[in-house]
Coordinates of C-alpha atoms in Angstrom, one line a residue:
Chain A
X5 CA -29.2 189.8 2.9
X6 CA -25.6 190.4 4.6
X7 CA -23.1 188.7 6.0
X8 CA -22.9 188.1 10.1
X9 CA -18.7 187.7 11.6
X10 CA -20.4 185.2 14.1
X11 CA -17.9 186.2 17.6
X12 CA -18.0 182.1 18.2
X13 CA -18.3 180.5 14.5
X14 CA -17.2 183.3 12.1
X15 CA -18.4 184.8 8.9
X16 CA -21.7 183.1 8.3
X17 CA -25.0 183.8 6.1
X18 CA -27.7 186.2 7.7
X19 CA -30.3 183.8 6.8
X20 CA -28.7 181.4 9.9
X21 CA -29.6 184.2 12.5
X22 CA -32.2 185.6 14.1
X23 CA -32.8 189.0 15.3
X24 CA -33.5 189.5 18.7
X25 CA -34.0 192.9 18.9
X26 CA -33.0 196.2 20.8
X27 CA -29.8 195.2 23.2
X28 CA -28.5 196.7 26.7
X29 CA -32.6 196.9 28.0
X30 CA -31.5 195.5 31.7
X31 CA -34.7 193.7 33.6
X32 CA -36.1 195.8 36.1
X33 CA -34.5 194.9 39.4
X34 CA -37.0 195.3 41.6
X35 CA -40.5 194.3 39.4
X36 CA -43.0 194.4 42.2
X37 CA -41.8 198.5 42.4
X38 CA -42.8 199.0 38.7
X39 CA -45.6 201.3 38.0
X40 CA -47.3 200.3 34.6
X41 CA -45.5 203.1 32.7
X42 CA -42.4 201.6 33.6
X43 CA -43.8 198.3 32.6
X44 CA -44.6 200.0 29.2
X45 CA -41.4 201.2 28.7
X46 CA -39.5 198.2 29.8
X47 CA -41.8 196.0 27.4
X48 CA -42.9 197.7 24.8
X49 CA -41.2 201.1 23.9
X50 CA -38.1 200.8 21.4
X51 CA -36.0 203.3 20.2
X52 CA -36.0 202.2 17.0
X53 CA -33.0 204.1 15.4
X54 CA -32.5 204.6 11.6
X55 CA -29.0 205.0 12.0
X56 CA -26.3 203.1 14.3
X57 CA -28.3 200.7 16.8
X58 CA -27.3 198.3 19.1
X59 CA -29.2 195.1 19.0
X60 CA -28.8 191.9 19.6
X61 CA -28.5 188.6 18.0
X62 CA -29.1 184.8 17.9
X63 CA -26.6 181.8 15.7
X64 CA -30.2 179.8 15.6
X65 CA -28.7 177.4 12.9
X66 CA -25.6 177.6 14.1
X67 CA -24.0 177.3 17.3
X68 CA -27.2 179.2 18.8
X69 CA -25.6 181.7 21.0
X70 CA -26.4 184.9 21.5
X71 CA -24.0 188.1 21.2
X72 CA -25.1 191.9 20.3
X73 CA -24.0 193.7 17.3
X74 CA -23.9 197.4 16.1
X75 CA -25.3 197.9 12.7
X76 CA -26.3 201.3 10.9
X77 CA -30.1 200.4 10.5
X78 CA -30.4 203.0 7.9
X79 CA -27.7 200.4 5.1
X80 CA -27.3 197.1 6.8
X81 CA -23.6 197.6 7.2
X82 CA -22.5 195.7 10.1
X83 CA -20.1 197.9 12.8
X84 CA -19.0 195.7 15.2
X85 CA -19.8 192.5 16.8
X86 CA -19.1 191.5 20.6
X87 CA -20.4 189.0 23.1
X88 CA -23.2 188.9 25.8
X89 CA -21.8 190.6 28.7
X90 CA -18.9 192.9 27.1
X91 CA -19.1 196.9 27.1
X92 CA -20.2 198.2 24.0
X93 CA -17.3 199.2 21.5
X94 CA -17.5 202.9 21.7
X95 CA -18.3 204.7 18.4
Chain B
X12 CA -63.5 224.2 -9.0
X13 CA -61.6 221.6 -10.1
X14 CA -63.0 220.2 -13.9
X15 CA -65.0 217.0 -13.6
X16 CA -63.7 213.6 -14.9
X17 CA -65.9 212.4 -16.7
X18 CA -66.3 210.6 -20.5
X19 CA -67.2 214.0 -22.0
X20 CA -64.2 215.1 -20.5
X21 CA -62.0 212.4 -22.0
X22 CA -63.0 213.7 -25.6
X23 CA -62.6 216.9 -25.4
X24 CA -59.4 216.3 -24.3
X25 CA -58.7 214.1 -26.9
X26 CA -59.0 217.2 -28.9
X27 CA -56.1 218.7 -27.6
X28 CA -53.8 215.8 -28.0
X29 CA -54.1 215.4 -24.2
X30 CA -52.5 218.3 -23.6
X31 CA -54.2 220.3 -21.4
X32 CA -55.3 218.5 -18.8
X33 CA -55.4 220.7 -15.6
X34 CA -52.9 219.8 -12.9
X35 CA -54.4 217.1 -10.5
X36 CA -53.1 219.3 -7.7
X37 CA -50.6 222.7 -7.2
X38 CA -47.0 222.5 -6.3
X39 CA -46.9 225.4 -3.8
X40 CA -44.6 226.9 -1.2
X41 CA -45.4 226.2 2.4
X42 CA -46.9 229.5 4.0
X43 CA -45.2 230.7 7.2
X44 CA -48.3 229.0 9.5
X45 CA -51.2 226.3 9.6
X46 CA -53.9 225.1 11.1
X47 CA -53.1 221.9 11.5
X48 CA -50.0 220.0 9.6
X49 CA -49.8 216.4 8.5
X50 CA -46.6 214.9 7.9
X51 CA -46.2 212.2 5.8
X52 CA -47.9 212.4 1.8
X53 CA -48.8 208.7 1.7
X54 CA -52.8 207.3 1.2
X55 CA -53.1 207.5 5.3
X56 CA -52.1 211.0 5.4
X57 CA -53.4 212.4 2.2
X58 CA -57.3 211.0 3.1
X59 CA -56.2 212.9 6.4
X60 CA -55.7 216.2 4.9
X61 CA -58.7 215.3 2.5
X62 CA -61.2 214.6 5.5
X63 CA -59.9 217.2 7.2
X64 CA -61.0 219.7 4.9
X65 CA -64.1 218.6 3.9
X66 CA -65.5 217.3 7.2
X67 CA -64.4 219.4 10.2
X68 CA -64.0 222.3 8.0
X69 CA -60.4 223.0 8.0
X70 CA -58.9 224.7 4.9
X71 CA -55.5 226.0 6.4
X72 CA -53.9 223.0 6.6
X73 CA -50.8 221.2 4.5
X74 CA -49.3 217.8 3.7
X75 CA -45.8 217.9 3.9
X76 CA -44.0 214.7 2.3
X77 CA -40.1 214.2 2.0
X78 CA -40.4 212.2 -1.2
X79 CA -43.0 212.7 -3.4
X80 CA -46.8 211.7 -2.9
X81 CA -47.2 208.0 -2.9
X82 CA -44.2 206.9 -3.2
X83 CA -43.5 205.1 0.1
X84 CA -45.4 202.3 1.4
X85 CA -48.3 203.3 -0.9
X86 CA -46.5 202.6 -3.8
X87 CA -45.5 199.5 -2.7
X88 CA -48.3 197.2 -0.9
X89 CA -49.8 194.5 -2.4
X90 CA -53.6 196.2 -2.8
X91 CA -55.4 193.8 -0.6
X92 CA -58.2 195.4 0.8
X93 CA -60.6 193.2 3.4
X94 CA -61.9 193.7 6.9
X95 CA -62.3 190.3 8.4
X96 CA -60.5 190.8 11.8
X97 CA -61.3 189.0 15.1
X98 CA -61.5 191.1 17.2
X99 CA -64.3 193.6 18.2
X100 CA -62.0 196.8 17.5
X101 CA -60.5 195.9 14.6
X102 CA -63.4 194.5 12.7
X103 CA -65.2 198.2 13.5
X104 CA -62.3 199.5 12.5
X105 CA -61.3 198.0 8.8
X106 CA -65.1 197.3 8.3
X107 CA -65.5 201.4 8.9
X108 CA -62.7 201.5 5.8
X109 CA -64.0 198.9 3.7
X110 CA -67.3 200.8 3.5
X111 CA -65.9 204.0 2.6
X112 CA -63.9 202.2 -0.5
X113 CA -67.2 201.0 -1.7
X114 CA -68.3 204.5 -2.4
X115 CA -65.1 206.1 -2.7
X116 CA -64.2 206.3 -6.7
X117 CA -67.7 208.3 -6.8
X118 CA -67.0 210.7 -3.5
X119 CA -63.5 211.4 -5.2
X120 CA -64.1 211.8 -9.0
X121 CA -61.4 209.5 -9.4
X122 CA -61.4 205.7 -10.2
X123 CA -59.4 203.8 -7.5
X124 CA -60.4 200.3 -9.8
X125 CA -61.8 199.0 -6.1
X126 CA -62.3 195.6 -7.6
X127 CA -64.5 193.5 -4.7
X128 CA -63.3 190.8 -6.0
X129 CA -63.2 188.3 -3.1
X130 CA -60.3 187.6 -0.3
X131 CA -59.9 183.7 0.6
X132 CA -57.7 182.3 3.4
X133 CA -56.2 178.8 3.5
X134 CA -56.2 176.7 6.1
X135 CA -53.3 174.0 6.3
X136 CA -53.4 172.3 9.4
X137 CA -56.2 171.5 12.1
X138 CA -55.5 175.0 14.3
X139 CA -55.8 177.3 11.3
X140 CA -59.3 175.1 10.8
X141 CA -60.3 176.0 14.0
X142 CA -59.2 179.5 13.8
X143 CA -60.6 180.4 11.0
X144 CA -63.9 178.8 11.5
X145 CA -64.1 181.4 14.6
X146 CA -62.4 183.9 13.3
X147 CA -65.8 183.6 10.8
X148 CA -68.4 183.2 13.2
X149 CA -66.2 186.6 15.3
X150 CA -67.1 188.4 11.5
X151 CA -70.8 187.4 10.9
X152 CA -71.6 188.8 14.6
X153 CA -69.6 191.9 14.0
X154 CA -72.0 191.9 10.4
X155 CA -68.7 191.3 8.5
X156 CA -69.7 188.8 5.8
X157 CA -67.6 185.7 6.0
X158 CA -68.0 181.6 4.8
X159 CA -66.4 179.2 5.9
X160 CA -65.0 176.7 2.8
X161 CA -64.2 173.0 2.7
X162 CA -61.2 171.6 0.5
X163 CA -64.1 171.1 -2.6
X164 CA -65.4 174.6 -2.4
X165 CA -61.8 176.2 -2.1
X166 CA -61.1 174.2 -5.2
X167 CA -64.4 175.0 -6.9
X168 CA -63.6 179.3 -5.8
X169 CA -60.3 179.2 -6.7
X170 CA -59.3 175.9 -9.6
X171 CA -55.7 176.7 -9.8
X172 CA -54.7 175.8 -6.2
X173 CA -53.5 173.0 -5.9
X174 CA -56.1 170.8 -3.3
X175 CA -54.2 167.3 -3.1
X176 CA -54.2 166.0 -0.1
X177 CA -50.2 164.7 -0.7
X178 CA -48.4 168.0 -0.5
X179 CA -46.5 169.6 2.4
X180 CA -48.7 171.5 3.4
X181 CA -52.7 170.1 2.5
X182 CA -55.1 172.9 1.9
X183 CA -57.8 171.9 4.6
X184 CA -60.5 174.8 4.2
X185 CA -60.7 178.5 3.7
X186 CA -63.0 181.5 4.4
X187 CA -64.2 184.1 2.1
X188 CA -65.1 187.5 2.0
X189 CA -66.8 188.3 -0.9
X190 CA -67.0 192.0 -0.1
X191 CA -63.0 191.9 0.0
X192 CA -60.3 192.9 -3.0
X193 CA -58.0 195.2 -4.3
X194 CA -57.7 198.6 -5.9
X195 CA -55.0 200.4 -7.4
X196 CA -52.9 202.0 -4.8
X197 CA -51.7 205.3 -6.4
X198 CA -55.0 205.8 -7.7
X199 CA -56.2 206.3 -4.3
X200 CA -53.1 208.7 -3.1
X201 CA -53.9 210.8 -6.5
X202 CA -57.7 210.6 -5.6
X203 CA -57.3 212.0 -2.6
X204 CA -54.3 214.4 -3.0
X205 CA -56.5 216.1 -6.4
X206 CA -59.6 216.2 -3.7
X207 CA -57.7 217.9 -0.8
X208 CA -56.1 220.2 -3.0
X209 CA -59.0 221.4 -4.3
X210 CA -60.6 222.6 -1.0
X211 CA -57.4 224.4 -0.5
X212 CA -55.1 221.4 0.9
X213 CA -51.5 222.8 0.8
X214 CA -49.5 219.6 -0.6
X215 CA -46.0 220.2 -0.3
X216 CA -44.0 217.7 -2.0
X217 CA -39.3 217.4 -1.4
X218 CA -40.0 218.7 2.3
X219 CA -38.5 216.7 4.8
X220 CA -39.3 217.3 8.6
X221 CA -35.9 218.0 10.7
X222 CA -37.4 218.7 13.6
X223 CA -40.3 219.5 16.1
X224 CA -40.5 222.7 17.9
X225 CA -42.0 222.3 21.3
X226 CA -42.8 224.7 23.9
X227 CA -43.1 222.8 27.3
X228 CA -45.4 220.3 26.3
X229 CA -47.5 221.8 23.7
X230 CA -46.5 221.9 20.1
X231 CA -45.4 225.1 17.7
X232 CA -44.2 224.0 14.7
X233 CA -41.8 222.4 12.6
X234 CA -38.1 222.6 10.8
X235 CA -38.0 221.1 7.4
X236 CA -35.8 221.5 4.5
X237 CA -38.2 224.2 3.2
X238 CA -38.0 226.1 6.6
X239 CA -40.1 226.4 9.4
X240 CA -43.5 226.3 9.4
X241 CA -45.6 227.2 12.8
X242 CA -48.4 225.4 13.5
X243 CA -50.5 224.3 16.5
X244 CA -51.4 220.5 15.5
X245 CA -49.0 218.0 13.7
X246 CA -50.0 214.6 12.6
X247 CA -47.7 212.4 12.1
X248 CA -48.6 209.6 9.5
X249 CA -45.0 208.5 8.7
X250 CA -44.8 204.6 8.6
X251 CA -41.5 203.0 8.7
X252 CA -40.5 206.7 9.9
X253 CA -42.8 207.0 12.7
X254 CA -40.1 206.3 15.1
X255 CA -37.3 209.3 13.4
X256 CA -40.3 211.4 13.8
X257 CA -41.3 210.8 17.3
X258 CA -37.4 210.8 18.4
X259 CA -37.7 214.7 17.4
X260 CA -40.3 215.1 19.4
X261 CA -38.7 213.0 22.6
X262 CA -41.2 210.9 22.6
X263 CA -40.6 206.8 22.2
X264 CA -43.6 204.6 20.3
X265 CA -44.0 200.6 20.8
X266 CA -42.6 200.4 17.1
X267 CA -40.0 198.1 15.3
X268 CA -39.5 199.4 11.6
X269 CA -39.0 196.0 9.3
X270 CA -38.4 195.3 5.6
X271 CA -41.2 193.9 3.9
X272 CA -41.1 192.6 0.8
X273 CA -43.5 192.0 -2.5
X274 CA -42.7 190.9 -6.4
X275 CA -44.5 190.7 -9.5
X276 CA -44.4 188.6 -12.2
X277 CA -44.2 189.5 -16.1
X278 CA -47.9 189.6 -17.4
X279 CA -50.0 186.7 -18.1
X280 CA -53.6 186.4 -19.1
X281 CA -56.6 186.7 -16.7
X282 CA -55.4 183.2 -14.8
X283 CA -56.6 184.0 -11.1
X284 CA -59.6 186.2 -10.3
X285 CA -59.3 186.8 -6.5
X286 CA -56.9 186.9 -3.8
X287 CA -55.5 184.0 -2.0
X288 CA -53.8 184.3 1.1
X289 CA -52.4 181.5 3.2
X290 CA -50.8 182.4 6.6
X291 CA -49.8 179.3 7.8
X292 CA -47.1 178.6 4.7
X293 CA -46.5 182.5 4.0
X294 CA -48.0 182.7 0.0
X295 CA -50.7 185.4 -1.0
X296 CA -51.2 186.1 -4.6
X297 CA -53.5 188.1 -6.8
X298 CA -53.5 188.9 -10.1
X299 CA -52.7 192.9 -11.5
X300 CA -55.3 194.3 -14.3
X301 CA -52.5 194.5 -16.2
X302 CA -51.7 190.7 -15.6
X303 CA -48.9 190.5 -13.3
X304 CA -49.2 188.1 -10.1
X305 CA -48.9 190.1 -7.4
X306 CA -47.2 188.4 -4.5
X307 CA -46.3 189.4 -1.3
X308 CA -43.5 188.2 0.9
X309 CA -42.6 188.4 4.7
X310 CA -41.1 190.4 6.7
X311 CA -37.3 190.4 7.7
X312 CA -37.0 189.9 12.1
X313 CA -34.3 192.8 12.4
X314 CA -35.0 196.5 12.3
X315 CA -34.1 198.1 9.0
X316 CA -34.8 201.4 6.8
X317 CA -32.9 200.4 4.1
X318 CA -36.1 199.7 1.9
X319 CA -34.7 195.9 0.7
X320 CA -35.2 192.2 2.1
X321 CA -33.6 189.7 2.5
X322 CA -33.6 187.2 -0.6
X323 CA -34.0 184.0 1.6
X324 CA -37.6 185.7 2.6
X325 CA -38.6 186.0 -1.3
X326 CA -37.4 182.2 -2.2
X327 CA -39.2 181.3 1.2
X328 CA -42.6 182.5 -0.3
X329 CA -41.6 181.5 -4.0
X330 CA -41.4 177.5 -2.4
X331 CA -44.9 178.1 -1.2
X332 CA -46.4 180.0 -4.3
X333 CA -45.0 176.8 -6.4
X334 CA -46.5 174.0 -3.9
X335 CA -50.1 175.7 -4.2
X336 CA -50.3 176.7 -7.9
X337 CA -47.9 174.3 -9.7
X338 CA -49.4 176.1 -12.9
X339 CA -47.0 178.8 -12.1
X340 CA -44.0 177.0 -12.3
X341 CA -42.8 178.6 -15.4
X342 CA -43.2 181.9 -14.4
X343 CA -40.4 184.4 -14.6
X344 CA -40.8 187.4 -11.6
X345 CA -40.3 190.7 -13.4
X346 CA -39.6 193.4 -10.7
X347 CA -39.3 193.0 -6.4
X348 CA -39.1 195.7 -4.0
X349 CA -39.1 196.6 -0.3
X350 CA -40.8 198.9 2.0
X351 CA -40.5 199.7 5.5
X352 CA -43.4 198.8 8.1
X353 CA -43.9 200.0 11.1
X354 CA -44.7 197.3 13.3
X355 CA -46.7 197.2 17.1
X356 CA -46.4 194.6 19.2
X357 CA -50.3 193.6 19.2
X358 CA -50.0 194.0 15.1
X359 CA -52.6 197.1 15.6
X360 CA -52.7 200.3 14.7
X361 CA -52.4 203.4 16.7
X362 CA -54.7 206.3 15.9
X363 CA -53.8 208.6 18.9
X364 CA -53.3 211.7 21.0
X365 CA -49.7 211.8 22.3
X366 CA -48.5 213.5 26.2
X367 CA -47.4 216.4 24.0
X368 CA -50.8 218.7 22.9
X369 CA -51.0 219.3 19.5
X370 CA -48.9 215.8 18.5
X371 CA -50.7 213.0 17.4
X372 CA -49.8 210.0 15.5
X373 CA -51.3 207.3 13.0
X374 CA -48.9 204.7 12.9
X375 CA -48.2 201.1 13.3
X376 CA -50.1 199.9 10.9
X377 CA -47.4 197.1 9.7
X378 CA -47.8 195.1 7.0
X379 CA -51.1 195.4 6.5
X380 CA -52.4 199.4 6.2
X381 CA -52.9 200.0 2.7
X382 CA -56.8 198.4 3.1
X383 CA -57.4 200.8 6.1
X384 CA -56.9 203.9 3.8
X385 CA -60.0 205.6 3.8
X386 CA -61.3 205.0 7.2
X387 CA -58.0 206.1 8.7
X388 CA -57.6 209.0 7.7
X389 CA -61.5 209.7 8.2
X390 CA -60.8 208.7 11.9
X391 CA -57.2 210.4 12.2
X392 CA -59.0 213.9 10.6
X393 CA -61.6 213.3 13.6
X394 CA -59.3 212.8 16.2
X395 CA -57.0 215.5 15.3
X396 CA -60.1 218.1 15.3
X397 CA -61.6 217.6 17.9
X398 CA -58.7 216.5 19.9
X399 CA -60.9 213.7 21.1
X400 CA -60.6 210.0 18.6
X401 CA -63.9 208.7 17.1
X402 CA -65.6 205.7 18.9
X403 CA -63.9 203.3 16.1
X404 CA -60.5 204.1 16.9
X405 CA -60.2 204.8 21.1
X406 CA -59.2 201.5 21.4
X407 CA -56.4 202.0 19.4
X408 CA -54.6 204.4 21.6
X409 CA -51.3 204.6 22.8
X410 CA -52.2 204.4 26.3
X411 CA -53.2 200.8 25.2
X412 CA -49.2 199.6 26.1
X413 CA -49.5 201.4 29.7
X414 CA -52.8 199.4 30.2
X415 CA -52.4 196.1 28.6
X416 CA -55.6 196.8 27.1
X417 CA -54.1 195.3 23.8
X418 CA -55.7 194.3 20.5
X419 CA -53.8 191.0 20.0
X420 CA -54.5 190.5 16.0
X421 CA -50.9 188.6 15.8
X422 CA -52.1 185.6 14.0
X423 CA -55.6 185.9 15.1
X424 CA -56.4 188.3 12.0
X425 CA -55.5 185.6 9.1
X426 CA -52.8 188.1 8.8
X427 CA -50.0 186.8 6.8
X428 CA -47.0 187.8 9.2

């Protein structure tokens, strides 16, 4: 359990969010050109760090808006927060 | 030749104050090169190295483990051991392991305590009904045995649960498998380490892999914290560190590595003599031989290797626990602890070859492995021999993600997730 700076409501239980998994995978522009291994990539393959990951995140009880978040996977501690669509603070 | 366990051995021994009980297995120095290495000292990888040995004849091999044996996800699973999975693949599978545990305190010289002791799984609204009267009929044609039970018959199985018909969450039926249970989890690591070793199983315990040497796409060894060792097959059997493993080796799996939690409660007398799981409200329970509940809890949703949950997960499964068996209202929980699983997106194992010759990987098994034990590493010793997997575990391939060919148990495998 750990505390979430929510970019929209602020400082808020983790138990109000919900994971949403590994951020920044961009949807295959052109998806008719995919060959399966692609596919398998784009859908299925994760990189899974132990260490500093960049993933993203849902407010489901609270103001349910997404945002990402960098978090060292390997303690919980929470790096940086920033909303959909901004660069990723460099590390 | 490793001394027999045995009564007569228990009193002689009792002789010497219990003194001088040979070692269960050496402490040695990896050699500069093996046959074949397997990383990861859990149950999965230790039956590995164990079936290696004895049935594709393969003596030069080691386990190498970064902790000590056991003491990862082994250690820390609830002991439910059952094999009543929908589909096709996964009830060949787990029934293929379930069958080996039957026999397996006798094969090893070592009591495991595999208590058959019955599974049962709740049904609380009309789609688990459904479900899990297929799910039964999916077992009794795979030869799995499985019953279907009605509210009395749950009641009559199992009297503690609470069967009223007023409560959140109504128990509606169940199913039973008889042949199911639990054993005692570092028995079987021990088991299996003391009969590796024996046939000449190098089991390297404090030796963490740093790296994978590769040339082009076949593999040579690898870089741990006791030095390299060269080798010409790895298998990788590393659970929550499947991923860190494969990274080395620039390869990516389909994998998500999640806290998952379980508790015990201080020791009561005998008060519950099965396993109970219920999917649908997140409660299984069973009870320890030395009379601790056993209860396991969920699984966080973000990625974490930190080896702790979140405490909203625990209370989450504590509400549940307390609605079924009110009888344990009273009960204080004495220790609670967290592993990391390794979890695919079909909730299936893989058992596989890899692009890169000489790599292969048992992973994925998620938060349900610890019942597979036997008949993993019994498949995973085939398939790293012969380069080629068994027929029980091809479908469980890696490939499976390129070709959709997936073996959805998500839900379908009254697996609590």
């Amino acid at each position: 359990m750990f505390l979430i700076n929510c970019p929209f409501c602020g400082e808020r239980e983790q138990s109000e969010f919900k994971a949403g998994g590994e951020a920044h995978i961009v949807r295959p522009k052109q998806p008719t050109e995919l060959s399966d291994d692609e596919w398998a990539e784009y859908l299925f393959m994760r990189k899974n760090i132990k260490g500093i990951q960049f993933e993203r995140w849902n407010h489901v009880h609270g103001c349910r808006k997404w945002f990402n978040m960098v978090r060292d996977t390997s303690n919980d501690q929470i790096k940086a927060v920033y909303k959909m669509g901004e660069k990723p603070p460099v590390k | 030749m490793k001394n027999k366990y045995s009564i007569f051995s228990l009193i002689k021994n009792a002789f010497s104050y219990h003194e001088n009980w040979e070692k269960a297995w050496k402490d040695p120095e990896p050699k500069k090169e093996y046959d074949a290495i397997i990383v990861g000292g859990g149950g999965h990888g230790l039956a590995t190295a164990y079936y290696l040995a004895k049935k594709h004849n393969m003596k030069n091999i080691a386990v190498v483990e970064k902790g000590w044996i056991g003491g990862g996800n082994t250690g820390r699973n609830t002991t439910i051991i059952r094999s009543n999975y929908l589909w096709d693949a996964s009830a060949g599978l787990y029934d293929h392991a379930l069958k080996i545990w039957e026999g397996l305190s006798q094969e090893l010289n070592y009591n495991v305590m595999f208590s058959q002791r019955g599974v049962m799984n709740l049904a609380h609204n009309l789609q688990d009904v459904r479900d899990l009267k297929r799910r039964t009929h999916a077992n009794r044609l795979n030869g799995i045995d499985a019953v279907y039970l009605n509210t009395e018959e749950v009641k009559k199985f199992c009297p503690i649960i609470n069967t009223s018909q007023d409560i959140r969450y109504p128990v509606l039926g169940g199913t039973l498998q008889r042949r199911a249970g639990t054993a005692r989890h570092d028995a079987v690591a021990w088991g299996y380490a003391r009969g590796a070793d024996e046939m000449g199983v190098d089991i390297i315990q404090n030796c963490e892999v740093k790296g994978i040497k590769r040339n082009g796409d076949t593999v040579e060894g690898i870089e741990t914290t006791k030095g390299y060792i060269k080798t010409k097959k790895i298998g990788v059997v590393a659970a929550g560190h499947s991923s860190v493993i494969a990274n080395m080796a620039g390869l990516k799996l389909p994998l998500e590595s999640k806290p998952l939690q379980a508790l015990v409660s201080e020791p009561v007398k005998p008060i519950i003599d099965t396993v109970v799981m219920s999917n649908a409200v997140h409660a299984y329970v069973s009870q320890s031989d030395k009379g601790e509940l056993v209860i396991g809890a969920g699984t966080d949703d973000y990625v974490s290797y930190s080896q702790k949950g979140s405490h909203d997960i625990v209370e989450g499964t504590l509400n549940a626990i307390l609605e079924l068996y009110p009888i344990f209202s009273r009960m204080r929980m004495l220790r609670q602890w967290g592993g990391i699983v390794d979890i695919c997106p079909d909730a299936s194992p893989i058992i596989s070859k890899t692009s890169i010759k000489g790599l292969y990987f048992n992973c994925g098994w998620g938060t349900g492995g610890f019942k597979a034990t036997p008949g993993s590493g019994d498949l995973f010793a085939h398939t790293i021999a012969n380069d080629e997997p068994h027929k029980l575990n091809a479908a469980f391939n890696i490939n499976r993600f390129v070709s959709g060919d997936l073996v959805d148990e998500h839900g379908a495998a009254a697996v609590a997730h």
